[in-house]
Amino acid sequence: MTEPIEGRLGQVGVHDSGALVGVDLNESAMRTMRADSIARYMVAAINRAQDNATTQGSRWR
């Protein structure tokens, strides 16, 4: 199952295993963000997804 994580910059899909499934950044983010900022955003979104799953009792590898 994929969990979409929405934020002010767009949406990140994270699989139950913790793998990044997809990134959908909004148009503003695509125009203004540098690649290293996009990478930090993706990592933060994955960490949030893992934290959310942990508090909800899901398993993470």
XYZ file of C-alpha atoms in Angstrom:
61
model
C 0.000 0.000 0.000
C 1.234 3.484 -0.806
C 0.805 6.344 1.608
C 0.630 9.807 0.010
C 2.258 12.501 2.092
C 0.987 15.951 1.232
C 2.834 19.115 2.061
C 3.033 22.680 0.906
C 5.341 21.695 -1.966
C 3.440 18.735 -3.336
C 2.933 15.063 -2.601
C 5.259 12.122 -1.980
C 4.221 8.471 -2.239
C 5.847 6.077 0.237
C 5.338 2.292 0.134
C 4.743 0.304 3.347
C 8.337 -0.935 3.087
C 9.573 2.654 3.330
C 10.544 2.854 -0.339
C 9.908 6.095 -2.182
C 7.238 5.419 -4.802
C 6.803 8.782 -6.434
C 7.084 12.518 -6.081
C 4.590 15.033 -7.411
C 5.792 18.559 -6.757
C 3.533 21.479 -7.462
C 4.408 23.899 -10.258
C 5.748 26.578 -7.924
C 8.165 24.147 -6.285
C 9.395 22.910 -9.665
C 10.166 26.456 -10.778
C 11.842 27.678 -7.615
C 13.524 24.724 -5.861
C 17.051 23.502 -6.437
C 17.728 19.769 -6.757
C 19.296 19.520 -3.285
C 16.224 21.168 -1.746
C 13.939 18.712 -3.544
C 16.036 15.817 -2.207
C 15.789 17.143 1.370
C 12.022 17.509 0.949
C 11.715 13.885 -0.210
C 13.776 12.588 2.724
C 11.732 14.621 5.206
C 8.489 13.295 3.707
C 9.701 9.694 3.965
C 10.716 10.250 7.587
C 7.268 11.709 8.348
C 5.607 8.698 6.725
C 7.709 6.318 8.788
C 6.941 8.246 11.983
C 3.217 8.205 11.176
C 3.260 4.473 10.485
C 5.148 3.769 13.697
C 2.625 5.649 15.802
C -0.223 3.835 14.041
C 1.311 0.418 14.692
C 2.421 -0.405 11.156
C 5.548 -2.456 10.531
C 8.650 -0.880 8.969
C 11.740 -2.735 7.860
